[in-house]
Amino acid sequence: MVRDIFFKVYWRQYKLLEHELIKTDDYVWIDRDNYDTFSNQYMKLLLTICSEMESIAEVLCNRKGDKAPFGIKNKLDCLIMEHPNLKKYRVDTKYPYDIKNITPMEKFSDSISDWWQAYNDIKHRRMDINDAGRYNYTKANLKNVLFAMAALYILEYILYESLEDTGRISRGVLKSDLFDDELKL
């Protein structure tokens, strides 16, 4: 894949999702105090963001010529071989959101992360009552969407660096309106 295709097919989709998330700030501030707020818009975003994330993980795994493994945890395990710090990457949101040290993939070590489990619960068992005594659709909340968006941003960053014609220079090229322009460890 070359840079122009990446921007047309993947980064454009990321920016659309990011824009939709930022628009929700008009109604629910993107702030830790609102992490548990759930909505239909967050549900739509979570389902779409996680689907996009899995697609990019598959593209990254397939680059070596092998067929990508089934399931997000297996795909991330595949990516960790090439990117051993993947689970440690963290991002910060930009002003005015001021949420620091989002490490969306750190819990993928032994199991899947809370936000990915929420995605699966919403996708497959939306009307089931969970351990907290609430319907699973209430997991379509700001925190899960924000962490999923951060994970997608990290995978977009890695995909961009893997392109044939970029020279592995990402800093400042992938302009996010939500996250700082570089990954941190």
Coordinates of N, CA and C in Angstrom, one line a residue:
M1 N 0.8 -1.2 0.0 CA 0.0 0.0 0.0 C 0.9 1.2 0.0
V2 N 0.4 2.2 -0.7 CA 1.2 3.5 -0.7 C 0.4 4.6 0.0
R3 N 1.1 5.7 0.3 CA 0.6 6.8 1.1 C -0.7 7.3 0.6
D4 N -0.9 7.5 -0.7 CA -2.1 8.1 -1.2 C -3.3 7.2 -0.9
I5 N -3.1 5.9 -1.1 CA -4.2 4.9 -0.8 C -4.6 4.9 0.7
F6 N -3.5 5.0 1.6 CA -3.7 5.1 3.0 C -4.6 6.3 3.4
F7 N -4.3 7.4 2.9 CA -5.0 8.6 3.2 C -6.4 8.6 2.6
K8 N -6.6 8.0 1.5 CA -7.9 8.0 0.9 C -8.8 6.9 1.5
V9 N -8.3 5.8 1.9 CA -9.1 4.7 2.4 C -9.2 4.6 3.9
Y10 N -8.0 4.7 4.6 CA -8.0 4.5 6.0 C -8.0 5.8 6.9
W11 N -7.1 6.8 6.5 CA -7.1 8.0 7.3 C -8.4 8.8 7.2
R12 N -8.9 8.8 6.0 CA -10.2 9.5 5.8 C -11.3 9.0 6.7
Q13 N -11.4 7.7 6.8 CA -12.4 7.0 7.7 C -12.1 7.4 9.1
Y14 N -10.8 7.3 9.5 CA -10.5 7.7 10.9 C -10.9 9.1 11.2
K15 N -10.6 10.0 10.3 CA -11.0 11.4 10.6 C -12.5 11.6 10.6
L16 N -13.3 10.9 9.9 CA -14.7 10.9 9.9 C -15.2 10.5 11.3
L17 N -14.7 9.3 11.8 CA -15.1 8.8 13.1 C -14.6 9.8 14.2
E18 N -13.4 10.3 14.1 CA -13.0 11.3 15.1 C -13.9 12.5 15.1
H19 N -14.2 13.0 14.0 CA -15.1 14.2 13.9 C -16.5 13.9 14.6
E20 N -17.0 12.7 14.4 CA -18.3 12.3 15.0 C -18.2 12.2 16.5
L21 N -17.0 11.7 17.0 CA -16.8 11.7 18.4 C -16.7 13.1 19.0
I22 N -16.0 13.9 18.4 CA -15.8 15.3 18.8 C -17.2 16.0 18.8
K23 N -18.0 15.8 17.9 CA -19.3 16.4 17.8 C -20.2 16.0 19.1
T24 N -19.9 14.9 19.7 CA -20.7 14.5 20.8 C -20.4 15.4 22.0
D25 N -19.2 16.1 22.0 CA -18.8 17.0 23.0 C -19.8 18.2 23.2
D26 N -20.6 18.4 22.2 CA -21.6 19.5 22.3 C -22.6 19.1 23.3
Y27 N -22.8 17.8 23.5 CA -23.9 17.4 24.4 C -23.3 16.7 25.7
V28 N -22.2 16.0 25.6 CA -21.6 15.4 26.7 C -20.1 15.7 26.6
W29 N -19.6 16.5 27.6 CA -18.2 16.8 27.5 C -17.3 15.6 27.5
I30 N -16.3 15.6 26.7 CA -15.3 14.6 26.7 C -14.4 14.8 27.9
D31 N -14.8 14.2 29.0 CA -14.2 14.4 30.3 C -14.4 13.1 31.1
R32 N -13.4 12.8 32.0 CA -13.5 11.6 32.8 C -14.7 11.5 33.6
D33 N -15.3 12.7 34.1 CA -16.5 12.7 34.9 C -17.7 12.1 34.1
N34 N -17.6 12.1 32.8 CA -18.7 11.6 31.9 C -18.5 10.2 31.3
Y35 N -17.4 9.5 31.8 CA -17.1 8.2 31.2 C -18.2 7.3 31.1
D36 N -19.1 7.2 32.1 CA -20.2 6.2 32.2 C -21.4 6.6 31.3
T37 N -21.4 7.8 30.8 CA -22.6 8.3 30.0 C -22.7 7.4 28.7
F38 N -23.8 6.8 28.5 CA -24.0 6.0 27.3 C -25.1 6.6 26.4
S39 N -25.1 6.2 25.1 CA -26.0 6.7 24.2 C -26.0 5.9 22.9
N40 N -27.0 6.1 22.1 CA -27.1 5.4 20.8 C -26.0 5.9 19.9
Q41 N -25.6 7.1 20.0 CA -24.5 7.6 19.2 C -23.2 6.9 19.6
Y42 N -22.9 6.8 20.9 CA -21.8 6.1 21.3 C -21.8 4.6 20.8
M43 N -23.0 4.0 20.8 CA -23.1 2.6 20.3 C -22.7 2.6 18.9
K44 N -23.2 3.5 18.1 CA -22.8 3.5 16.7 C -21.3 3.7 16.5
L45 N -20.8 4.6 17.2 CA -19.3 4.8 17.1 C -18.5 3.6 17.6
L46 N -18.9 3.0 18.7 CA -18.1 1.9 19.2 C -18.1 0.8 18.2
L47 N -19.3 0.4 17.7 CA -19.4 -0.6 16.7 C -18.5 -0.4 15.4
T48 N -18.6 0.9 15.0 CA -17.8 1.2 13.8 C -16.3 1.3 14.0
I49 N -15.9 1.9 15.1 CA -14.5 2.1 15.4 C -13.8 0.7 15.6
C50 N -14.5 -0.2 16.3 CA -13.9 -1.5 16.6 C -13.8 -2.3 15.3
S51 N -14.8 -2.2 14.5 CA -14.8 -2.9 13.2 C -13.6 -2.4 12.3
E52 N -13.4 -1.1 12.3 CA -12.3 -0.5 11.5 C -11.0 -0.9 12.1
M53 N -10.9 -0.9 13.4 CA -9.7 -1.4 14.1 C -9.3 -2.8 13.7
E54 N -10.3 -3.7 13.7 CA -10.0 -5.1 13.3 C -9.6 -5.2 11.9
S55 N -10.2 -4.4 11.0 CA -9.8 -4.3 9.6 C -8.3 -3.9 9.4
I56 N -7.9 -2.9 10.2 CA -6.5 -2.4 10.1 C -5.5 -3.5 10.7
A57 N -5.9 -4.1 11.8 CA -5.1 -5.1 12.4 C -4.9 -6.2 11.4
E58 N -5.9 -6.6 10.7 CA -5.8 -7.6 9.7 C -4.9 -7.2 8.5
V59 N -5.0 -6.0 8.1 CA -4.1 -5.5 7.0 C -2.7 -5.6 7.5
L60 N -2.4 -5.2 8.7 CA -1.0 -5.2 9.3 C -0.5 -6.6 9.4
C61 N -1.4 -7.5 9.8 CA -0.9 -8.9 10.0 C -0.7 -9.6 8.6
N62 N -1.5 -9.2 7.6 CA -1.3 -9.8 6.3 C -0.1 -9.3 5.5
R63 N 0.5 -8.3 6.0 CA 1.7 -7.7 5.2 C 2.8 -8.7 5.1
K64 N 2.9 -9.6 6.0 CA 4.0 -10.6 6.0 C 3.7 -11.8 5.0
G65 N 2.5 -11.8 4.4 CA 2.2 -12.8 3.5 C 1.4 -13.9 4.1
D66 N 1.3 -14.0 5.4 CA 0.5 -15.0 6.2 C -0.9 -14.5 6.3
K67 N -1.8 -15.4 6.4 CA -3.2 -15.1 6.6 C -3.4 -14.6 8.1
A68 N -4.0 -13.5 8.3 CA -4.2 -13.0 9.6 C -5.0 -14.0 10.5
P69 N -4.6 -14.1 11.7 CA -5.4 -15.0 12.6 C -6.8 -14.5 12.9
F70 N -7.6 -15.4 13.4 CA -9.0 -15.0 13.8 C -9.0 -14.4 15.1
G71 N -9.8 -13.3 15.3 CA -10.0 -12.7 16.6 C -9.0 -11.6 16.9
I72 N -9.4 -10.6 17.6 CA -8.6 -9.4 17.8 C -7.4 -9.7 18.6
K73 N -7.5 -10.5 19.7 CA -6.4 -10.8 20.5 C -5.3 -11.5 19.7
N74 N -5.7 -12.4 18.9 CA -4.7 -13.1 18.1 C -4.0 -12.2 17.0
K75 N -4.8 -11.2 16.5 CA -4.3 -10.3 15.6 C -3.3 -9.4 16.3
L76 N -3.6 -8.9 17.5 CA -2.7 -8.1 18.2 C -1.4 -8.8 18.6
D77 N -1.6 -10.1 19.0 CA -0.4 -10.9 19.3 C 0.5 -11.0 18.1
C78 N -0.1 -11.1 16.9 CA 0.7 -11.1 15.6 C 1.4 -9.8 15.5
L79 N 0.8 -8.7 15.8 CA 1.4 -7.3 15.6 C 2.5 -7.1 16.7
I80 N 2.4 -7.7 17.8 CA 3.3 -7.5 18.9 C 4.7 -8.1 18.5
M81 N 4.7 -9.1 17.6 CA 6.0 -9.6 17.2 C 6.8 -8.6 16.5
E82 N 6.2 -7.7 15.7 CA 6.9 -6.6 15.0 C 6.9 -5.3 15.9
H83 N 6.0 -5.2 16.7 CA 5.8 -3.9 17.5 C 5.7 -4.4 19.0
P84 N 6.8 -4.7 19.7 CA 6.7 -5.3 21.0 C 6.2 -4.3 22.1
N85 N 6.2 -3.0 21.8 CA 5.6 -2.1 22.7 C 4.2 -1.7 22.5
L86 N 3.5 -2.4 21.6 CA 2.1 -2.1 21.2 C 1.2 -1.9 22.4
K87 N 1.3 -2.8 23.4 CA 0.4 -2.7 24.5 C 0.8 -1.6 25.5
K88 N 1.9 -1.0 25.3 CA 2.4 0.1 26.2 C 2.1 1.5 25.6
Y89 N 1.8 1.5 24.3 CA 1.6 2.8 23.7 C 0.5 3.6 24.4
R90 N 0.7 4.9 24.6 CA -0.3 5.7 25.2 C -0.5 7.0 24.4
V91 N -1.7 7.5 24.5 CA -1.9 8.8 23.9 C -2.6 9.7 24.9
D92 N -2.4 11.0 24.6 CA -3.1 12.1 25.4 C -4.0 12.8 24.5
T93 N -5.2 13.3 25.0 CA -6.0 14.1 24.2 C -5.5 15.5 24.2
K94 N -5.9 16.2 23.2 CA -5.5 17.6 23.1 C -6.5 18.5 23.9
Y95 N -6.0 19.7 24.2 CA -6.9 20.7 24.8 C -8.1 20.9 24.0
P96 N -9.3 21.0 24.5 CA -9.7 21.2 25.9 C -10.0 19.9 26.6
Y97 N -9.7 18.8 26.1 CA -10.2 17.5 26.7 C -9.3 17.1 27.8
D98 N -8.0 17.3 27.7 CA -7.0 17.0 28.8 C -7.2 15.7 29.5
I99 N -7.3 14.6 28.8 CA -7.2 13.3 29.3 C -5.9 12.7 29.0
K100 N -5.1 12.3 30.0 CA -3.7 11.9 29.8 C -3.6 10.4 29.9
N101 N -2.6 9.8 29.3 CA -2.2 8.4 29.5 C -3.3 7.4 29.2
I102 N -3.9 7.5 28.1 CA -4.8 6.5 27.6 C -4.0 5.4 27.0
T103 N -4.0 4.2 27.6 CA -3.3 3.1 27.1 C -4.3 2.0 26.8
P104 N -4.9 2.1 25.6 CA -6.1 1.3 25.3 C -5.8 -0.2 25.1
M105 N -4.6 -0.6 24.9 CA -4.3 -2.0 24.6 C -3.6 -2.8 25.7
E106 N -3.3 -2.1 26.8 CA -2.5 -2.8 27.9 C -3.2 -4.0 28.4
K107 N -4.5 -4.0 28.5 CA -5.2 -5.2 29.1 C -5.4 -6.3 28.1
F108 N -4.8 -6.3 26.9 CA -4.9 -7.4 26.0 C -3.9 -8.5 26.3
S109 N -3.2 -8.3 27.4 CA -2.1 -9.3 27.8 C -2.7 -10.7 28.0
D110 N -3.6 -10.8 29.0 CA -4.2 -12.1 29.4 C -5.5 -12.4 28.8
S111 N -6.3 -11.3 28.5 CA -7.6 -11.4 28.0 C -7.8 -10.2 27.1
I112 N -9.0 -9.9 26.8 CA -9.3 -8.7 26.0 C -9.6 -7.6 26.9
S113 N -9.5 -6.4 26.4 CA -9.7 -5.2 27.2 C -11.2 -5.0 27.5
D114 N -11.4 -4.1 28.5 CA -12.8 -3.8 28.9 C -13.6 -3.3 27.7
W115 N -13.0 -2.3 27.0 CA -13.7 -1.7 25.9 C -14.0 -2.6 24.7
W116 N -13.1 -3.6 24.5 CA -13.3 -4.6 23.4 C -14.4 -5.5 23.9
Q117 N -14.4 -5.9 25.1 CA -15.4 -6.8 25.7 C -16.8 -6.1 25.6
A118 N -16.8 -4.8 25.9 CA -18.0 -4.0 25.7 C -18.5 -4.1 24.3
Y119 N -17.6 -3.9 23.3 CA -18.0 -4.0 21.9 C -18.6 -5.3 21.6
N120 N -18.0 -6.4 22.0 CA -18.6 -7.7 21.8 C -19.9 -7.9 22.5
D121 N -20.0 -7.4 23.7 CA -21.3 -7.6 24.4 C -22.4 -6.8 23.7
I122 N -22.1 -5.6 23.2 CA -23.1 -4.8 22.5 C -23.5 -5.4 21.2
K123 N -22.5 -5.9 20.5 CA -22.7 -6.5 19.2 C -23.5 -7.8 19.3
H124 N -23.2 -8.7 20.2 CA -23.8 -10.0 20.3 C -24.9 -10.2 21.4
R125 N -24.8 -9.4 22.4 CA -25.7 -9.6 23.6 C -26.2 -8.3 24.2
R126 N -26.6 -7.4 23.3 CA -27.0 -6.1 23.7 C -28.0 -6.0 24.8
M127 N -29.0 -6.9 24.8 CA -30.1 -6.9 25.8 C -29.9 -7.8 26.9
D128 N -28.8 -8.5 27.0 CA -28.5 -9.3 28.2 C -28.1 -8.4 29.4
I129 N -28.4 -8.9 30.6 CA -28.1 -8.1 31.8 C -26.7 -8.6 32.3
N130 N -25.8 -7.7 32.5 CA -24.4 -8.0 32.9 C -24.3 -8.2 34.4
D131 N -23.0 -8.4 34.8 CA -22.7 -8.6 36.2 C -23.1 -7.4 37.1
A132 N -23.1 -6.3 36.5 CA -23.4 -5.1 37.3 C -25.0 -4.9 37.4
G133 N -25.7 -5.8 36.8 CA -27.2 -5.7 36.8 C -27.8 -4.7 35.8
R134 N -27.0 -4.4 34.8 CA -27.4 -3.4 33.8 C -27.4 -4.1 32.4
Y135 N -28.2 -3.6 31.5 CA -28.2 -4.1 30.1 C -26.8 -3.8 29.5
N136 N -26.4 -4.7 28.6 CA -25.1 -4.5 28.0 C -25.0 -3.2 27.1
Y137 N -26.2 -2.8 26.6 CA -26.1 -1.6 25.8 C -25.6 -0.4 26.5
T138 N -25.6 -0.4 27.9 CA -25.1 0.7 28.7 C -23.6 0.8 28.6
K139 N -23.0 -0.2 28.1 CA -21.5 -0.2 27.9 C -21.1 0.6 26.7
A140 N -22.1 1.1 25.9 CA -21.8 2.0 24.8 C -21.6 3.4 25.4
N141 N -20.6 3.6 26.1 CA -20.3 4.8 26.9 C -19.1 5.6 26.4
L142 N -19.0 6.8 26.9 CA -17.9 7.6 26.4 C -16.5 7.0 26.7
K143 N -16.3 6.4 27.8 CA -15.0 5.8 28.1 C -14.6 4.7 27.1
N144 N -15.5 3.8 26.8 CA -15.3 2.7 25.8 C -15.0 3.3 24.4
V145 N -15.8 4.3 24.0 CA -15.6 4.9 22.7 C -14.2 5.6 22.6
L146 N -13.9 6.3 23.7 CA -12.6 7.1 23.7 C -11.4 6.1 23.6
F147 N -11.5 5.0 24.4 CA -10.4 4.1 24.4 C -10.3 3.3 23.1
A148 N -11.5 3.0 22.5 CA -11.4 2.4 21.2 C -10.9 3.3 20.1
M149 N -11.2 4.6 20.2 CA -10.7 5.6 19.3 C -9.2 5.7 19.4
A150 N -8.7 5.7 20.6 CA -7.3 5.8 20.9 C -6.6 4.5 20.3
A151 N -7.2 3.4 20.4 CA -6.6 2.1 19.9 C -6.5 2.2 18.3
L152 N -7.6 2.7 17.8 CA -7.6 2.9 16.3 C -6.6 3.9 15.9
Y153 N -6.4 5.0 16.6 CA -5.4 6.0 16.3 C -4.0 5.3 16.3
I154 N -3.7 4.5 17.3 CA -2.4 3.8 17.4 C -2.2 2.9 16.2
L155 N -3.2 2.1 15.8 CA -3.1 1.2 14.6 C -3.0 2.0 13.3
E156 N -3.6 3.1 13.2 CA -3.5 4.0 12.0 C -2.0 4.5 11.9
Y157 N -1.5 4.9 13.0 CA -0.1 5.4 13.1 C 0.9 4.3 12.7
I158 N 0.7 3.1 13.2 CA 1.5 1.9 12.8 C 1.4 1.6 11.4
L159 N 0.2 1.6 10.9 CA -0.1 1.3 9.4 C 0.6 2.3 8.6
Y160 N 0.5 3.6 8.9 CA 1.1 4.7 8.2 C 2.7 4.4 8.1
E161 N 3.2 4.1 9.2 CA 4.7 3.9 9.3 C 5.1 2.7 8.5
S162 N 4.2 1.8 8.2 CA 4.6 0.6 7.4 C 4.5 0.8 5.9
L163 N 4.0 1.9 5.5 CA 3.8 2.1 4.1 C 5.1 2.2 3.3
E164 N 5.0 1.8 2.1 CA 6.2 1.7 1.2 C 6.9 3.1 1.0
D165 N 6.1 4.1 0.9 CA 6.7 5.4 0.5 C 6.7 6.5 1.6
T166 N 6.8 6.1 2.9 CA 6.7 7.2 3.9 C 8.1 7.4 4.6
G167 N 9.0 6.4 4.5 CA 10.3 6.6 5.2 C 10.1 6.6 6.7
R168 N 9.0 6.0 7.2 CA 8.8 5.8 8.6 C 8.8 7.1 9.4
I169 N 8.3 8.2 8.7 CA 8.2 9.5 9.4 C 6.7 9.8 9.6
S170 N 6.2 9.7 10.8 CA 4.8 9.9 11.1 C 4.6 11.3 11.8
R171 N 5.6 11.7 12.5 CA 5.4 12.8 13.4 C 4.9 14.0 12.6
G172 N 3.7 14.5 13.0 CA 3.2 15.7 12.4 C 2.4 15.5 11.1
V173 N 2.5 14.3 10.5 CA 1.8 14.0 9.3 C 0.4 13.6 9.6
L174 N 0.1 12.8 10.6 CA -1.2 12.3 10.9 C -1.8 13.3 11.9
K175 N -2.5 14.3 11.4 CA -3.0 15.4 12.3 C -4.4 14.9 12.8
S176 N -4.4 14.7 14.1 CA -5.6 14.4 14.8 C -6.1 15.6 15.5
D177 N -7.4 15.8 15.6 CA -8.0 16.9 16.3 C -8.3 16.5 17.7
L178 N -8.2 15.2 18.0 CA -8.5 14.7 19.4 C -7.2 14.3 20.2
F179 N -6.3 13.7 19.5 CA -5.1 13.2 20.2 C -3.8 13.9 19.8
D180 N -2.9 13.9 20.7 CA -1.5 14.5 20.4 C -1.0 13.8 19.2
D181 N -0.1 14.4 18.5 CA 0.3 13.9 17.2 C 1.4 12.8 17.3
E182 N 1.8 12.4 18.5 CA 2.7 11.3 18.6 C 2.4 10.3 19.7
L183 N 2.8 9.1 19.5 CA 2.6 8.1 20.5 C 3.6 8.2 21.5
K184 N 3.3 7.8 22.7 CA 4.2 7.8 23.9 C 4.3 6.4 24.4
L185 N 5.4 6.1 25.1 CA 5.6 4.8 25.8 C 5.6 5.1 27.3

